[in-house]
Structures are given as structure tokens and as C-alpha cells.
PDB file of C-alpha atoms and ligand atoms in Angstrom:
ATOM      1  CA  MET A 626     -16.984 -12.587 -34.774  1.00 89.00           C
ATOM      2  CA  GLU A 627     -16.477 -11.682 -38.407  1.00 94.00           C
ATOM      3  CA  VAL A 628     -14.511 -14.010 -40.611  1.00 95.00           C
ATOM      4  CA  PHE A 629     -12.522 -12.642 -43.531  1.00 95.00           C
ATOM      5  CA  GLN A 630     -10.869 -14.659 -46.219  1.00 95.00           C
ATOM      6  CA  PHE A 631      -7.539 -13.655 -47.698  1.00 95.00           C
ATOM      7  CA  LYS A 632      -6.007 -15.111 -50.801  1.00 96.00           C
ATOM      8  CA  SER A 633      -2.220 -15.348 -50.992  1.00 98.00           C
ATOM      9  CA  ILE A 634      -0.745 -13.273 -53.818  1.00 98.00           C
ATOM     10  CA  GLY A 635       2.508 -15.211 -54.015  1.00 98.00           C
ATOM     11  CA  VAL A 636       5.089 -17.017 -51.954  1.00 98.00           C
ATOM     12  CA  ILE A 637       8.300 -16.079 -50.142  1.00 99.00           C
ATOM     13  CA  HIS A 638      11.346 -18.287 -50.558  1.00 98.00           C
ATOM     14  CA  THR A 639      14.136 -18.139 -47.990  1.00 98.00           C
ATOM     15  CA  PRO A 640      16.917 -20.427 -46.746  1.00 97.00           C
ATOM     16  CA  HIS A 641      15.049 -20.844 -43.432  1.00 97.00           C
ATOM     17  CA  THR A 642      13.429 -24.200 -42.796  1.00 97.00           C
ATOM     18  CA  GLU A 643      13.797 -24.505 -39.006  1.00 95.00           C
ATOM     19  CA  PRO A 644      11.717 -22.055 -36.931  1.00 95.00           C
ATOM     20  CA  GLY A 645      14.138 -22.323 -33.996  1.00 93.00           C
ATOM     21  CA  LEU A 646      17.129 -21.432 -36.160  1.00 93.00           C
ATOM     22  CA  THR A 647      15.519 -18.518 -38.011  1.00 96.00           C
ATOM     23  CA  PRO A 648      16.512 -14.977 -36.991  1.00 96.00           C
ATOM     24  CA  ILE A 649      13.652 -13.247 -35.210  1.00 96.00           C
ATOM     25  CA  GLN A 650      13.702  -9.993 -37.199  1.00 97.00           C
ATOM     26  CA  PRO A 651      15.248  -8.668 -40.432  1.00 97.00           C
ATOM     27  CA  VAL A 652      17.702  -6.639 -38.351  1.00 96.00           C
ATOM     28  CA  PHE A 653      19.202  -9.962 -37.190  1.00 96.00           C
ATOM     29  CA  ALA A 654      19.081 -11.466 -40.705  1.00 96.00           C
ATOM     30  CA  SER A 655      21.465  -9.042 -42.321  1.00 95.00           C
ATOM     31  CA  HIS A 656      22.281  -9.992 -45.957  1.00 95.00           C
ATOM     32  CA  ILE A 657      20.382 -13.288 -45.867  1.00 97.00           C
ATOM     33  CA  GLN A 658      18.803 -13.426 -49.306  1.00 98.00           C
ATOM     34  CA  GLY A 659      15.431 -14.661 -50.475  1.00 98.00           C
ATOM     35  CA  THR A 660      12.952 -14.234 -53.291  1.00 98.00           C
ATOM     36  CA  VAL A 661       9.330 -13.205 -53.379  1.00 99.00           C
ATOM     37  CA  THR A 662       7.382 -14.744 -56.238  1.00 98.00           C
ATOM     38  CA  VAL A 663       4.256 -12.789 -57.033  1.00 98.00           C
ATOM     39  CA  ASP A 664       1.500 -14.671 -58.847  1.00 98.00           C
ATOM     40  CA  GLU A 665       1.216 -13.676 -62.490  1.00 98.00           C
ATOM     41  CA  GLU A 666      -2.247 -12.220 -62.059  1.00 98.00           C
ATOM     42  CA  TYR A 667      -0.834  -9.603 -59.640  1.00 98.00           C
ATOM     43  CA  SER A 668       2.562  -8.906 -61.219  1.00 97.00           C
ATOM     44  CA  ASP A 669       1.358  -5.775 -63.052  1.00 98.00           C
ATOM     45  CA  GLY A 670       0.948  -4.214 -59.593  1.00 98.00           C
ATOM     46  CA  LEU A 671       4.730  -4.270 -59.170  1.00 98.00           C
ATOM     47  CA  LEU A 672       5.189  -1.326 -61.542  1.00 98.00           C
ATOM     48  CA  ASP A 673       7.532   1.292 -59.970  1.00 98.00           C
ATOM     49  CA  LEU A 674       8.315  -0.806 -56.888  1.00 98.00           C
ATOM     50  CA  ASP A 675      11.930  -1.150 -58.083  1.00 98.00           C
ATOM     51  CA  LYS A 676      12.564   2.502 -57.145  1.00 98.00           C
ATOM     52  CA  PHE A 677      12.218   1.661 -53.438  1.00 98.00           C
ATOM     53  CA  SER A 678      15.131   0.342 -51.411  1.00 98.00           C
ATOM     54  CA  HIS A 679      12.968  -1.352 -48.763  1.00 98.00           C
ATOM     55  CA  ILE A 680       9.531  -2.943 -48.688  1.00 99.00           C
ATOM     56  CA  HIS A 681       7.136  -4.243 -46.060  1.00 98.00           C
ATOM     57  CA  LEU A 682       6.175  -7.863 -46.612  1.00 99.00           C
ATOM     58  CA  LEU A 683       2.970  -9.098 -45.008  1.00 98.00           C
ATOM     59  CA  TYR A 684       2.642 -12.846 -44.906  1.00 98.00           C
ATOM     60  CA  LEU A 685       1.120 -15.763 -43.086  1.00 98.00           C
ATOM     61  CA  PHE A 686       2.962 -17.594 -40.299  1.00 98.00           C
ATOM     62  CA  HIS A 687       1.706 -20.731 -41.999  1.00 98.00           C
ATOM     63  CA  GLU A 688       3.601 -23.101 -39.710  1.00 98.00           C
ATOM     64  CA  ALA A 689       2.445 -21.488 -36.457  1.00 97.00           C
ATOM     65  CA  HIS A 690      -0.581 -23.186 -34.984  1.00 95.00           C
ATOM     66  CA  GLU A 691      -0.756 -22.097 -31.347  1.00 97.00           C
ATOM     67  CA  THR A 692      -2.427 -18.959 -29.997  1.00 98.00           C
ATOM     68  CA  LYS A 693      -1.409 -17.549 -26.609  1.00 97.00           C
ATOM     69  CA  LEU A 694      -2.392 -14.181 -25.190  1.00 98.00           C
ATOM     70  CA  ARG A 695       0.506 -14.124 -22.692  1.00 98.00           C
ATOM     71  CA  ILE A 696       3.901 -15.126 -23.951  1.00 96.00           C
ATOM     72  CA  SER A 697       7.561 -14.828 -23.025  1.00 94.00           C
ATOM     73  CA  PRO A 698       9.023 -13.232 -26.133  1.00 91.00           C
ATOM     74  CA  TYR A 699      12.158 -14.381 -27.894  1.00 92.00           C
ATOM     75  CA  LEU A 700      14.367 -11.756 -26.225  1.00 92.00           C
ATOM     76  CA  GLN A 701      13.169 -11.989 -22.622  1.00 93.00           C
ATOM     77  CA  ASP A 702      12.018 -14.666 -20.204  1.00 93.00           C
ATOM     78  CA  THR A 703       9.243 -12.490 -18.748  1.00 94.00           C
ATOM     79  CA  PRO A 704       5.678 -12.967 -20.044  1.00 96.00           C
ATOM     80  CA  HIS A 705       3.978 -10.088 -21.859  1.00 97.00           C
ATOM     81  CA  GLY A 706       0.677  -9.696 -23.669  1.00 98.00           C
ATOM     82  CA  VAL A 707       1.095 -11.117 -27.150  1.00 98.00           C
ATOM     83  CA  PHE A 708       0.255  -7.753 -28.701  1.00 98.00           C
ATOM     84  CA  SER A 709       3.276  -6.250 -26.895  1.00 97.00           C
ATOM     85  CA  THR A 710       5.446  -8.722 -28.775  1.00 97.00           C
ATOM     86  CA  ARG A 711       6.132  -9.822 -32.328  1.00 97.00           C
ATOM     87  CA  HIS A 712       5.647 -13.509 -31.433  1.00 97.00           C
ATOM     88  CA  VAL A 713       3.985 -15.848 -33.934  1.00 97.00           C
ATOM     89  CA  CYS A 714       1.400 -17.177 -31.466  1.00 97.00           C
ATOM     90  CA  ARG A 715      -1.021 -14.323 -32.191  1.00 98.00           C
ATOM     91  CA  PRO A 716      -4.699 -14.921 -33.047  1.00 97.00           C
ATOM     92  CA  ASN A 717      -4.245 -13.850 -36.670  1.00 97.00           C
ATOM     93  CA  LYS A 718      -0.934 -15.284 -37.789  1.00 98.00           C
ATOM     94  CA  ILE A 719       0.225 -12.299 -39.820  1.00 98.00           C
ATOM     95  CA  GLY A 720       3.943 -11.567 -40.150  1.00 98.00           C
ATOM     96  CA  LEU A 721       5.370  -8.181 -41.048  1.00 98.00           C
ATOM     97  CA  SER A 722       8.987  -7.775 -42.164  1.00 98.00           C
ATOM     98  CA  ILE A 723      10.861  -4.824 -43.624  1.00 98.00           C
ATOM     99  CA  VAL A 724      13.330  -6.231 -46.130  1.00 98.00           C
ATOM    100  CA  ARG A 725      15.789  -4.658 -48.561  1.00 98.00           C
ATOM    101  CA  LEU A 726      14.677  -4.866 -52.185  1.00 98.00           C
ATOM    102  CA  LEU A 727      17.633  -5.781 -54.386  1.00 98.00           C
ATOM    103  CA  SER A 728      15.892  -6.083 -57.758  1.00 98.00           C
ATOM    104  CA  VAL A 729      12.641  -6.846 -59.524  1.00 98.00           C
ATOM    105  CA  GLU A 730      12.674  -9.339 -62.383  1.00 98.00           C
ATOM    106  CA  GLY A 731       9.214  -9.778 -63.819  1.00 97.00           C
ATOM    107  CA  GLY A 732       7.125 -11.196 -61.000  1.00 98.00           C
ATOM    108  CA  THR A 733      10.137 -12.054 -58.841  1.00 98.00           C
ATOM    109  CA  LEU A 734      11.553  -9.763 -56.178  1.00 98.00           C
ATOM    110  CA  HIS A 735      15.074 -10.409 -54.966  1.00 98.00           C
ATOM    111  CA  VAL A 736      15.297  -9.341 -51.333  1.00 98.00           C
ATOM    112  CA  GLU A 737      17.612  -9.592 -48.353  1.00 98.00           C
ATOM    113  CA  ASP A 738      17.366  -9.555 -44.545  1.00 98.00           C
ATOM    114  CA  VAL A 739      14.703 -12.278 -44.576  1.00 98.00           C
ATOM    115  CA  ASP A 740      13.385 -13.628 -41.241  1.00 98.00           C
ATOM    116  CA  MET A 741      10.478 -15.774 -42.457  1.00 98.00           C
ATOM    117  CA  LEU A 742      10.282 -19.496 -43.172  1.00 98.00           C
ATOM    118  CA  ASP A 743      10.608 -20.789 -46.697  1.00 98.00           C
ATOM    119  CA  GLY A 744       7.200 -21.079 -48.336  1.00 98.00           C
ATOM    120  CA  SER A 745       5.501 -18.348 -46.290  1.00 98.00           C
ATOM    121  CA  PRO A 746       2.352 -17.316 -48.196  1.00 98.00           C
ATOM    122  CA  LEU A 747       2.541 -13.672 -49.266  1.00 98.00           C
ATOM    123  CA  LEU A 748      -0.454 -11.496 -48.344  1.00 98.00           C
ATOM    124  CA  ASP A 749       0.714  -8.025 -49.384  1.00 98.00           C
ATOM    125  CA  ILE A 750       3.665  -5.824 -50.323  1.00 99.00           C
ATOM    126  CA  LYS A 751       3.945  -2.145 -49.420  1.00 98.00           C
ATOM    127  CA  PRO A 752       6.813   0.253 -50.062  1.00 98.00           C
ATOM    128  CA  PHE A 753       8.787   1.433 -47.033  1.00 98.00           C
ATOM    129  CA  ILE A 754       8.514   5.218 -47.108  1.00 98.00           C
ATOM    130  CA  LYS A 755      10.809   7.301 -44.939  1.00 97.00           C
ATOM    131  CA  ARG A 756       8.257  10.077 -44.632  1.00 97.00           C
ATOM    132  CA  PHE A 757       5.554   7.694 -43.384  1.00 98.00           C
ATOM    133  CA  ASP A 758       7.442   4.953 -41.635  1.00 98.00           C
ATOM    134  CA  VAL A 759      10.259   6.591 -39.661  1.00 97.00           C
ATOM    135  CA  ARG A 760       9.448   8.079 -36.246  1.00 96.00           C
ATOM    136  CA  GLU A 761      11.397  10.054 -33.675  1.00 95.00           C
ATOM    137  CA  ASP A 762      10.828   9.925 -29.887  1.00 95.00           C
ATOM    138  CA  VAL A 763      10.100   6.204 -29.952  1.00 96.00           C
ATOM    139  CA  GLN A 764       9.414   4.257 -26.741  1.00 97.00           C
ATOM    140  CA  SER A 765       9.904   0.524 -26.969  1.00 96.00           C
ATOM    141  CA  GLY A 766       8.341  -0.762 -23.729  1.00 96.00           C
ATOM    142  CA  TRP A 767       9.908  -3.883 -22.243  1.00 96.00           C
ATOM    143  CA  GLN A 768      12.393  -4.032 -25.137  1.00 93.00           C
ATOM    144  CA  GLU A 769      14.275  -1.182 -23.457  1.00 95.00           C
ATOM    145  CA  GLU A 770      15.188  -3.613 -20.643  1.00 95.00           C
ATOM    146  CA  VAL A 771      17.006  -5.863 -23.146  1.00 92.00           C
ATOM    147  CA  SER A 772      20.621  -4.951 -23.864  1.00 93.00           C
ATOM    148  CA  ASP A 773      21.872  -4.827 -27.470  1.00 92.00           C
ATOM    149  CA  GLU A 774      24.204  -7.706 -26.624  1.00 93.00           C
ATOM    150  CA  VAL A 775      21.392  -9.975 -25.415  1.00 91.00           C
ATOM    151  CA  ALA A 776      19.146  -8.906 -28.311  1.00 90.00           C
ATOM    152  CA  GLU A 777      21.800  -9.815 -30.860  1.00 90.00           C
ATOM    153  CA  LYS A 778      22.609 -13.154 -29.225  1.00 89.00           C
ATOM    154  CA  ARG A 779      18.990 -14.245 -28.832  1.00 93.00           C
ATOM    155  CA  GLY A 780      17.751 -12.536 -32.009  1.00 92.00           C
ATOM    156  CA  LEU A 781      20.141 -14.421 -34.293  1.00 90.00           C
ATOM    157  CA  ARG A 782      18.966 -17.736 -32.802  1.00 84.00           C
ATOM    158  CA  GLY A 783      22.229 -19.443 -33.613  1.00 74.00           C
ATOM    159  CA  TYR A 784      21.957 -18.597 -37.309  1.00 73.00           C
ATOM    160  CA  CYS A 785      25.633 -17.649 -37.596  1.00 67.00           C
ATOM    161  CA  GLU A 786      26.974 -20.700 -35.727  1.00 67.00           C
ATOM    162  CA  ASN A 787      24.907 -22.977 -37.972  1.00 66.00           C
ATOM    163  CA  HIS A 788      25.787 -21.276 -41.271  1.00 67.00           C
ATOM    164  CA  GLU A 789      29.538 -20.733 -41.253  1.00 54.00           C
TER     165      GLU A 789
HETATM  166  C1  SAM B1272       9.313 -13.212 -34.095  1.00 76.69           C
HETATM  167  S1  SAM B1272       8.676 -13.623 -35.694  1.00 76.69           S
HETATM  168  C2  SAM B1272       8.744 -11.998 -36.385  1.00 76.69           C
HETATM  169  C3  SAM B1272       8.450 -11.983 -37.829  1.00 76.69           C
HETATM  170  C4  SAM B1272       8.151 -10.608 -38.383  1.00 76.69           C
HETATM  171  N1  SAM B1272       9.352  -9.822 -38.587  1.00 76.69           N
HETATM  172  C5  SAM B1272       7.155  -9.851 -37.536  1.00 76.69           C
HETATM  173  O1  SAM B1272       7.553  -9.014 -36.742  1.00 76.69           O
HETATM  174  O2  SAM B1272       5.948 -10.105 -37.707  1.00 76.69           O
HETATM  175  C6  SAM B1272      10.030 -14.419 -36.465  1.00 76.69           C
HETATM  176  C7  SAM B1272      10.053 -15.885 -36.168  1.00 76.69           C
HETATM  177  O3  SAM B1272       8.848 -16.440 -36.651  1.00 76.69           O
HETATM  178  C8  SAM B1272       9.023 -17.757 -37.095  1.00 76.69           C
HETATM  179  N2  SAM B1272       8.433 -17.838 -38.425  1.00 76.69           N
HETATM  180  C9  SAM B1272       8.792 -17.138 -39.526  1.00 76.69           C
HETATM  181  N3  SAM B1272       8.008 -17.465 -40.574  1.00 76.69           N
HETATM  182  C10 SAM B1272       7.123 -18.369 -40.119  1.00 76.69           C
HETATM  183  C11 SAM B1272       6.069 -19.095 -40.727  1.00 76.69           C
HETATM  184  N4  SAM B1272       5.738 -18.937 -42.002  1.00 76.69           N
HETATM  185  N5  SAM B1272       5.367 -19.976 -39.950  1.00 76.69           N
HETATM  186  C12 SAM B1272       5.685 -20.152 -38.655  1.00 76.69           C
HETATM  187  N6  SAM B1272       6.684 -19.503 -38.024  1.00 76.69           N
HETATM  188  C13 SAM B1272       7.399 -18.625 -38.751  1.00 76.69           C
HETATM  189  C14 SAM B1272      10.517 -18.039 -37.100  1.00 76.69           C
HETATM  190  O4  SAM B1272      10.808 -18.884 -36.007  1.00 76.69           O
HETATM  191  C15 SAM B1272      11.147 -16.647 -36.891  1.00 76.69           C
HETATM  192  O5  SAM B1272      12.307 -16.715 -36.094  1.00 76.69           O
END
């Protein structure tokens, strides 16, 4: 087994401090704002990012400590292989979220639709590019068994009830 070391390049700040009350995807975290603070030594790499409306954030699930290869995902009570889910209990605890980029101020990105815990270590930023990242004829496996109603209810994880 090869071991690689990654160095965080910054930190993500969000209002989320409770894993169980954090929306499970940006699509369920509509308009929830956060900031991404990029370490000074990397901030020059942000040149031209402000022309993109959305970015991919890659980060560490730093508060997830368990690994399971079979897991019942957040939206369904049936177990699936972890790689068929977006669950945190994966071997490498890497999170991937597409968020809206509101503005760039020096080394700080103002973003919304955040679904990660406050303090998540930032591993990378990539622009969301329609030409590369949007697909047609998509099949979504077991997710197609989950109704939009159930997805919304379980995906929000009570965020709205707790933040009125
Ligand atoms: C299902 S994961 C999906 C995250 C990301 N959009 C993805 O697909 O990789 C989202 C959940 O992970 C948990 N989470 C988010 N950030 C975390 C962190 N830094 N450490 C541990 N758990 C985290 C929260 O409970 C949140 O509801």
C-alpha cells in the first residue's frame, strides 16, 4: 500500500458544527454561506477564479473516523457499497462539493450552498466547467429509487427546522 501525504492549502468556514444537522449535499444547502480561506502561499493561484460562478471544493472529512465498505446512505435504509454512496465513512476521507462562488477578496472566497463542517481542511479548488462537468443521459443507480420528496426531507437533515 502506498502512502501519500497531502498538505491542506487552507480552511473552509461554515455555520455547520453538528454533523447530524448538516445538509448532505450543496443542493440541500441552498444559500447557506461560508468562506474559504486560502493560505497566503497559495493565494496567487486564485487569479481568474472570480470569473467562474461555481467551484469544486475538495477537502478532508476531518471529523470522520470510521471506515465501512457497506453502508446505508443518508437517503435510504438499504446498505450499498461505500463507493456507490457519498458517505463520509470512506477509506480516504475526501469530500467533494460544488458550491457557488460569490466573490474573491484576496485569499478569501465567499461561497454559498455549503455542506461541510466548519474547519474542514481544504485540499484543492477547481473551477466548475459546464463543458467538462455537465453530462446528459445520466443513470443514478439506487438514487433513482428515492423520491424527490424523501431526498429533500432526509437531505436537509432538519437544517431548516433548526435555523428558522
Ligand atoms: C454525505 S457528505 C457529502 C459531502 C460532499 N458533498 C461529498 O459528496 O463528498 C455530507 C455530510 O458529511 C458530514 N461532514 C461534512 N464535513 C465533514 C467533516 N469535515 N468531517 C466529518 N464529517 C463531515 C456532514 O454530516 C454532512 O452532512
